[in-house]
DNA sequence: CAGGCTAATGACAGCCACTGACAATTGACA
DNA sequence: TGTCAATTGTCAGTGGCTGTCATTAGCCTG
């Protein structure tokens, strides 16, 4: 995991500091009103160095998010083969939510990450990037699902369609959570569960109970 | 529709020319390799004037797309009330596809718009904006669906969930179409139809036939 | 049709994200 | 310790975008 060598450790420390400071500034005074120069100055590195760690100002905003997504993917890989595709995805998110906390805390306070999520949802430029990243993850998941079921992603529409529907719901819950007032991991988890359970009924031809 | 007055007509003409020239440059040499200065110079206006017509370089890329989306929304408004929500959306896209051609041609050649769509799908910065715009439209649609069914969007999850699933599928078809070789409105229409029909089966718990 | 009003434009200066190039520094390792 | 390579800082430059102000050009009234 951790590589020995002063050089590597120093680099990791600089990176982590950049992420933490950036998130503090973004959540504190807003993404757009924070300049890269400010972040670099606060960490005491040159602006050029910032761009050697992160390809763009946006990228640093998603550093923690990245970890969380990887966690979900791994959870999905580990779902038993007998679970139906949609159930596997559903269970993977829910179980990932339960163990994500510590992983985040290793880099930044969980509360900071949650507030950053809100900033992402409410900042047009970041929201756009967030959605694009989500589609990249979708493609990975679709391939994984297809593999699980022994199908060809490009021949059978079902893997991509199932994933698209699933992550569409995930996106809606993310939005609603961001707008709401219960900014806890727990609230997020419950909202996710509720909305996923409504997907079947929502596609039914008759909505009247 | 059209406002008399030399001033208004001149403005409309400048705007249309900016859109057409921009799309030609974007599709010809790529979005990133085209500068705003180039577009402005080609239309013989100052860069400052370009930014008085479009808030950003991205915005001009979506000018035609905007029209198409509005067309779909109107088609949805006109669906009969007895159609189930999901069917209404499905029929609205399909019927919109049939009449969109002429509307586009009024501004730019349809072929140019189709190639621009491909550029959007394959340019990360544009894809991100495209997805964000899509979610804004989703919100509008969810409200419309809720109204149709006499529901409260914020109380009942089904409108947003149904729309999310629907537009997730639409997004996938858009991607696949862009990657494919059949760059015609017709191919797009058929692909859309096929994939929408697979949504039900994709959510089923058993994929084996 | 003269002259005043206002919308539209151009010219200019400046901010910020980002990049290439080169020199200076600093771990790593023989 | 000295050499090598990775990391960093500096600087100059590009491109997207904005504020400001003077100029131009359609419009409208008398």
PDB file of C-alpha atoms in Angstrom, chain A residues 16-185:
ATOM      1  CA  UNK A  16      -3.393  14.938   0.434  1.00  0.00           C
ATOM      2  CA  UNK A  17      -2.790  18.461   1.683  1.00  0.00           C
ATOM      3  CA  UNK A  18      -3.781  19.918  -1.673  1.00  0.00           C
ATOM      4  CA  UNK A  19      -7.016  17.934  -1.593  1.00  0.00           C
ATOM      5  CA  UNK A  20      -7.882  18.892   1.947  1.00  0.00           C
ATOM      6  CA  UNK A  21      -7.086  22.570   1.533  1.00  0.00           C
ATOM      7  CA  UNK A  22      -8.904  22.712  -1.804  1.00  0.00           C
ATOM      8  CA  UNK A  23     -12.025  21.140  -0.314  1.00  0.00           C
ATOM      9  CA  UNK A  24     -11.912  23.516   2.623  1.00  0.00           C
ATOM     10  CA  UNK A  25     -11.701  26.505   0.326  1.00  0.00           C
ATOM     11  CA  UNK A  26     -14.342  25.190  -2.079  1.00  0.00           C
ATOM     12  CA  UNK A  27     -16.828  24.480   0.707  1.00  0.00           C
ATOM     13  CA  UNK A  28     -15.907  27.664   2.540  1.00  0.00           C
ATOM     14  CA  UNK A  29     -16.109  30.314  -0.130  1.00  0.00           C
ATOM     15  CA  UNK A  30     -17.407  28.441  -3.167  1.00  0.00           C
ATOM     16  CA  UNK A  31     -15.722  26.678  -6.058  1.00  0.00           C
ATOM     17  CA  UNK A  32     -15.773  29.533  -8.533  1.00  0.00           C
ATOM     18  CA  UNK A  33     -14.582  32.102  -6.044  1.00  0.00           C
ATOM     19  CA  UNK A  34     -11.557  29.966  -5.174  1.00  0.00           C
ATOM     20  CA  UNK A  35      -8.552  30.358  -7.459  1.00  0.00           C
ATOM     21  CA  UNK A  36      -5.889  27.755  -8.043  1.00  0.00           C
ATOM     22  CA  UNK A  37      -3.345  30.324  -6.938  1.00  0.00           C
ATOM     23  CA  UNK A  38      -5.027  30.504  -3.552  1.00  0.00           C
ATOM     24  CA  UNK A  39      -4.939  26.748  -3.093  1.00  0.00           C
ATOM     25  CA  UNK A  40      -1.303  26.575  -4.127  1.00  0.00           C
ATOM     26  CA  UNK A  41      -0.356  29.473  -1.879  1.00  0.00           C
ATOM     27  CA  UNK A  42      -2.143  27.925   1.111  1.00  0.00           C
ATOM     28  CA  UNK A  43      -0.193  24.683   0.630  1.00  0.00           C
ATOM     29  CA  UNK A  44       2.936  26.651  -0.150  1.00  0.00           C
ATOM     30  CA  UNK A  45       3.669  25.212  -3.560  1.00  0.00           C
ATOM     31  CA  UNK A  46       3.742  26.912  -6.931  1.00  0.00           C
ATOM     32  CA  UNK A  47       0.666  26.973  -9.132  1.00  0.00           C
ATOM     33  CA  UNK A  48       2.619  24.888 -11.634  1.00  0.00           C
ATOM     34  CA  UNK A  49       3.068  22.168  -9.049  1.00  0.00           C
ATOM     35  CA  UNK A  50      -0.674  22.070  -8.417  1.00  0.00           C
ATOM     36  CA  UNK A  51      -1.200  21.287 -12.075  1.00  0.00           C
ATOM     37  CA  UNK A  52       1.394  18.532 -11.903  1.00  0.00           C
ATOM     38  CA  UNK A  53      -0.758  16.764  -9.295  1.00  0.00           C
ATOM     39  CA  UNK A  54      -4.148  17.538 -10.835  1.00  0.00           C
ATOM     40  CA  UNK A  55      -4.879  17.990 -14.497  1.00  0.00           C
ATOM     41  CA  UNK A  56      -7.435  20.672 -13.712  1.00  0.00           C
ATOM     42  CA  UNK A  57      -9.041  22.636 -10.924  1.00  0.00           C
ATOM     43  CA  UNK A  58     -12.024  20.312 -11.293  1.00  0.00           C
ATOM     44  CA  UNK A  59     -10.010  17.165 -10.763  1.00  0.00           C
ATOM     45  CA  UNK A  60      -9.012  18.005  -7.211  1.00  0.00           C
ATOM     46  CA  UNK A  61     -12.682  18.467  -6.364  1.00  0.00           C
ATOM     47  CA  UNK A  62     -13.357  14.820  -7.214  1.00  0.00           C
ATOM     48  CA  UNK A  63     -10.361  13.223  -5.511  1.00  0.00           C
ATOM     49  CA  UNK A  64     -12.387  11.792  -2.618  1.00  0.00           C
ATOM     50  CA  UNK A  65     -15.366  10.988  -4.798  1.00  0.00           C
ATOM     51  CA  UNK A  66     -13.025   8.863  -6.874  1.00  0.00           C
ATOM     52  CA  UNK A  67     -12.219   6.690  -3.871  1.00  0.00           C
ATOM     53  CA  UNK A  68     -15.876   6.183  -3.031  1.00  0.00           C
ATOM     54  CA  UNK A  69     -16.694   5.100  -6.555  1.00  0.00           C
ATOM     55  CA  UNK A  70     -13.863   2.602  -6.584  1.00  0.00           C
ATOM     56  CA  UNK A  71     -15.241   1.210  -3.360  1.00  0.00           C
ATOM     57  CA  UNK A  72     -18.642   0.657  -4.944  1.00  0.00           C
ATOM     58  CA  UNK A  73     -17.129  -1.047  -7.945  1.00  0.00           C
ATOM     59  CA  UNK A  74     -15.237  -3.472  -5.773  1.00  0.00           C
ATOM     60  CA  UNK A  75     -18.374  -4.194  -3.763  1.00  0.00           C
ATOM     61  CA  UNK A  76     -20.141  -5.028  -6.999  1.00  0.00           C
ATOM     62  CA  UNK A  77     -17.368  -7.374  -8.114  1.00  0.00           C
ATOM     63  CA  UNK A  78     -17.836  -9.284  -4.889  1.00  0.00           C
ATOM     64  CA  UNK A  79     -21.586  -9.806  -5.154  1.00  0.00           C
ATOM     65  CA  UNK A  80     -22.514 -13.489  -5.486  1.00  0.00           C
ATOM     66  CA  UNK A  81     -23.134 -14.661  -9.033  1.00  0.00           C
ATOM     67  CA  UNK A  82     -26.618 -15.899  -8.312  1.00  0.00           C
ATOM     68  CA  UNK A  83     -27.934 -12.390  -7.600  1.00  0.00           C
ATOM     69  CA  UNK A  84     -29.874 -10.852 -10.463  1.00  0.00           C
ATOM     70  CA  UNK A  85     -28.022  -7.897 -12.060  1.00  0.00           C
ATOM     71  CA  UNK A  86     -30.240  -5.223 -10.655  1.00  0.00           C
ATOM     72  CA  UNK A  87     -30.211  -6.703  -7.173  1.00  0.00           C
ATOM     73  CA  UNK A  88     -26.443  -7.007  -7.280  1.00  0.00           C
ATOM     74  CA  UNK A  89     -26.063  -3.308  -8.035  1.00  0.00           C
ATOM     75  CA  UNK A  90     -28.578  -2.404  -5.385  1.00  0.00           C
ATOM     76  CA  UNK A  91     -26.872  -4.466  -2.728  1.00  0.00           C
ATOM     77  CA  UNK A  92     -23.445  -3.238  -3.737  1.00  0.00           C
ATOM     78  CA  UNK A  93     -24.339   0.417  -3.159  1.00  0.00           C
ATOM     79  CA  UNK A  94     -26.048  -0.269   0.103  1.00  0.00           C
ATOM     80  CA  UNK A  95     -23.197  -2.343   1.474  1.00  0.00           C
ATOM     81  CA  UNK A  96     -20.621   0.143   0.200  1.00  0.00           C
ATOM     82  CA  UNK A  97     -22.366   2.953   2.061  1.00  0.00           C
ATOM     83  CA  UNK A  98     -21.802   1.053   5.293  1.00  0.00           C
ATOM     84  CA  UNK A  99     -18.030   0.849   5.047  1.00  0.00           C
ATOM     85  CA  UNK A 100     -17.105   4.009   3.225  1.00  0.00           C
ATOM     86  CA  UNK A 101     -16.784   6.195   6.274  1.00  0.00           C
ATOM     87  CA  UNK A 102     -13.347   5.132   7.476  1.00  0.00           C
ATOM     88  CA  UNK A 103     -11.828   5.151   4.015  1.00  0.00           C
ATOM     89  CA  UNK A 104     -12.826   8.766   3.569  1.00  0.00           C
ATOM     90  CA  UNK A 105     -11.690   9.816   7.001  1.00  0.00           C
ATOM     91  CA  UNK A 106      -8.158   8.714   6.125  1.00  0.00           C
ATOM     92  CA  UNK A 107      -7.880  11.712   3.821  1.00  0.00           C
ATOM     93  CA  UNK A 108     -10.422  14.294   4.944  1.00  0.00           C
ATOM     94  CA  UNK A 109     -13.164  14.553   7.570  1.00  0.00           C
ATOM     95  CA  UNK A 110     -16.326  12.836   6.360  1.00  0.00           C
ATOM     96  CA  UNK A 111     -18.308  15.981   7.043  1.00  0.00           C
ATOM     97  CA  UNK A 112     -16.062  17.918   4.657  1.00  0.00           C
ATOM     98  CA  UNK A 113     -16.639  15.346   1.943  1.00  0.00           C
ATOM     99  CA  UNK A 114     -20.396  15.524   2.404  1.00  0.00           C
ATOM    100  CA  UNK A 115     -20.368  19.287   2.171  1.00  0.00           C
ATOM    101  CA  UNK A 116     -18.189  19.005  -0.930  1.00  0.00           C
ATOM    102  CA  UNK A 117     -20.791  16.738  -2.476  1.00  0.00           C
ATOM    103  CA  UNK A 118     -23.321  19.498  -1.985  1.00  0.00           C
ATOM    104  CA  UNK A 119     -21.004  22.002  -3.601  1.00  0.00           C
ATOM    105  CA  UNK A 120     -20.639  19.682  -6.587  1.00  0.00           C
ATOM    106  CA  UNK A 121     -24.396  19.319  -6.951  1.00  0.00           C
ATOM    107  CA  UNK A 122     -24.945  23.063  -6.785  1.00  0.00           C
ATOM    108  CA  UNK A 123     -22.073  24.239  -8.974  1.00  0.00           C
ATOM    109  CA  UNK A 124     -22.969  23.913 -12.669  1.00  0.00           C
ATOM    110  CA  UNK A 125     -19.403  23.384 -13.855  1.00  0.00           C
ATOM    111  CA  UNK A 126     -18.795  20.674 -11.254  1.00  0.00           C
ATOM    112  CA  UNK A 127     -22.165  19.044 -11.735  1.00  0.00           C
ATOM    113  CA  UNK A 128     -21.410  18.663 -15.423  1.00  0.00           C
ATOM    114  CA  UNK A 129     -18.107  16.939 -14.722  1.00  0.00           C
ATOM    115  CA  UNK A 130     -19.759  14.819 -12.062  1.00  0.00           C
ATOM    116  CA  UNK A 131     -22.283  13.523 -14.552  1.00  0.00           C
ATOM    117  CA  UNK A 132     -19.656  12.744 -17.146  1.00  0.00           C
ATOM    118  CA  UNK A 133     -17.643  10.829 -14.608  1.00  0.00           C
ATOM    119  CA  UNK A 134     -20.777   8.929 -13.698  1.00  0.00           C
ATOM    120  CA  UNK A 135     -21.251   7.793 -17.285  1.00  0.00           C
ATOM    121  CA  UNK A 136     -17.688   6.567 -17.427  1.00  0.00           C
ATOM    122  CA  UNK A 137     -18.370   4.485 -14.340  1.00  0.00           C
ATOM    123  CA  UNK A 138     -21.584   3.243 -15.927  1.00  0.00           C
ATOM    124  CA  UNK A 139     -19.670   1.898 -18.872  1.00  0.00           C
ATOM    125  CA  UNK A 140     -17.363  -0.038 -16.552  1.00  0.00           C
ATOM    126  CA  UNK A 141     -20.317  -1.430 -14.631  1.00  0.00           C
ATOM    127  CA  UNK A 142     -22.169  -2.423 -17.775  1.00  0.00           C
ATOM    128  CA  UNK A 143     -19.149  -4.428 -18.869  1.00  0.00           C
ATOM    129  CA  UNK A 144     -18.907  -6.068 -15.486  1.00  0.00           C
ATOM    130  CA  UNK A 145     -22.595  -7.000 -15.492  1.00  0.00           C
ATOM    131  CA  UNK A 146     -22.340  -8.371 -18.993  1.00  0.00           C
ATOM    132  CA  UNK A 147     -19.380 -10.481 -17.957  1.00  0.00           C
ATOM    133  CA  UNK A 148     -21.243 -11.772 -14.888  1.00  0.00           C
ATOM    134  CA  UNK A 149     -24.107 -12.889 -17.090  1.00  0.00           C
ATOM    135  CA  UNK A 150     -21.917 -14.175 -19.880  1.00  0.00           C
ATOM    136  CA  UNK A 151     -23.235 -11.667 -22.405  1.00  0.00           C
ATOM    137  CA  UNK A 152     -21.742  -9.412 -25.055  1.00  0.00           C
ATOM    138  CA  UNK A 153     -22.267  -5.763 -24.018  1.00  0.00           C
ATOM    139  CA  UNK A 154     -22.405  -4.626 -27.602  1.00  0.00           C
ATOM    140  CA  UNK A 155     -24.877  -7.259 -28.706  1.00  0.00           C
ATOM    141  CA  UNK A 156     -27.335  -7.367 -25.818  1.00  0.00           C
ATOM    142  CA  UNK A 157     -28.833  -4.017 -24.785  1.00  0.00           C
ATOM    143  CA  UNK A 158     -29.838  -5.194 -21.329  1.00  0.00           C
ATOM    144  CA  UNK A 159     -26.587  -4.612 -19.437  1.00  0.00           C
ATOM    145  CA  UNK A 160     -26.308  -0.975 -20.490  1.00  0.00           C
ATOM    146  CA  UNK A 161     -30.024  -0.373 -20.136  1.00  0.00           C
ATOM    147  CA  UNK A 162     -30.165  -1.829 -16.641  1.00  0.00           C
ATOM    148  CA  UNK A 163     -27.135   0.176 -15.555  1.00  0.00           C
ATOM    149  CA  UNK A 164     -28.514   3.359 -17.096  1.00  0.00           C
ATOM    150  CA  UNK A 165     -31.793   2.979 -15.248  1.00  0.00           C
ATOM    151  CA  UNK A 166     -30.025   2.143 -12.013  1.00  0.00           C
ATOM    152  CA  UNK A 167     -27.634   5.037 -12.087  1.00  0.00           C
ATOM    153  CA  UNK A 168     -30.362   7.372 -13.214  1.00  0.00           C
ATOM    154  CA  UNK A 169     -32.083   6.662  -9.934  1.00  0.00           C
ATOM    155  CA  UNK A 170     -28.809   7.051  -8.038  1.00  0.00           C
ATOM    156  CA  UNK A 171     -28.344  10.448  -9.592  1.00  0.00           C
ATOM    157  CA  UNK A 172     -31.806  11.594  -8.581  1.00  0.00           C
ATOM    158  CA  UNK A 173     -31.228  10.560  -4.992  1.00  0.00           C
ATOM    159  CA  UNK A 174     -27.917  12.383  -4.974  1.00  0.00           C
ATOM    160  CA  UNK A 175     -29.620  15.548  -6.134  1.00  0.00           C
ATOM    161  CA  UNK A 176     -32.433  15.339  -3.633  1.00  0.00           C
ATOM    162  CA  UNK A 177     -30.059  14.563  -0.791  1.00  0.00           C
ATOM    163  CA  UNK A 178     -27.962  17.585  -1.717  1.00  0.00           C
ATOM    164  CA  UNK A 179     -30.978  19.857  -1.664  1.00  0.00           C
ATOM    165  CA  UNK A 180     -32.272  18.441   1.607  1.00  0.00           C
ATOM    166  CA  UNK A 181     -31.228  19.255   5.131  1.00  0.00           C
ATOM    167  CA  UNK A 182     -30.268  15.818   6.489  1.00  0.00           C
ATOM    168  CA  UNK A 183     -26.654  15.868   5.389  1.00  0.00           C
ATOM    169  CA  UNK A 184     -25.595  12.525   6.796  1.00  0.00           C
ATOM    170  CA  UNK A 185     -24.373   9.317   5.234  1.00  0.00           C
TER     171      UNK A 185
END
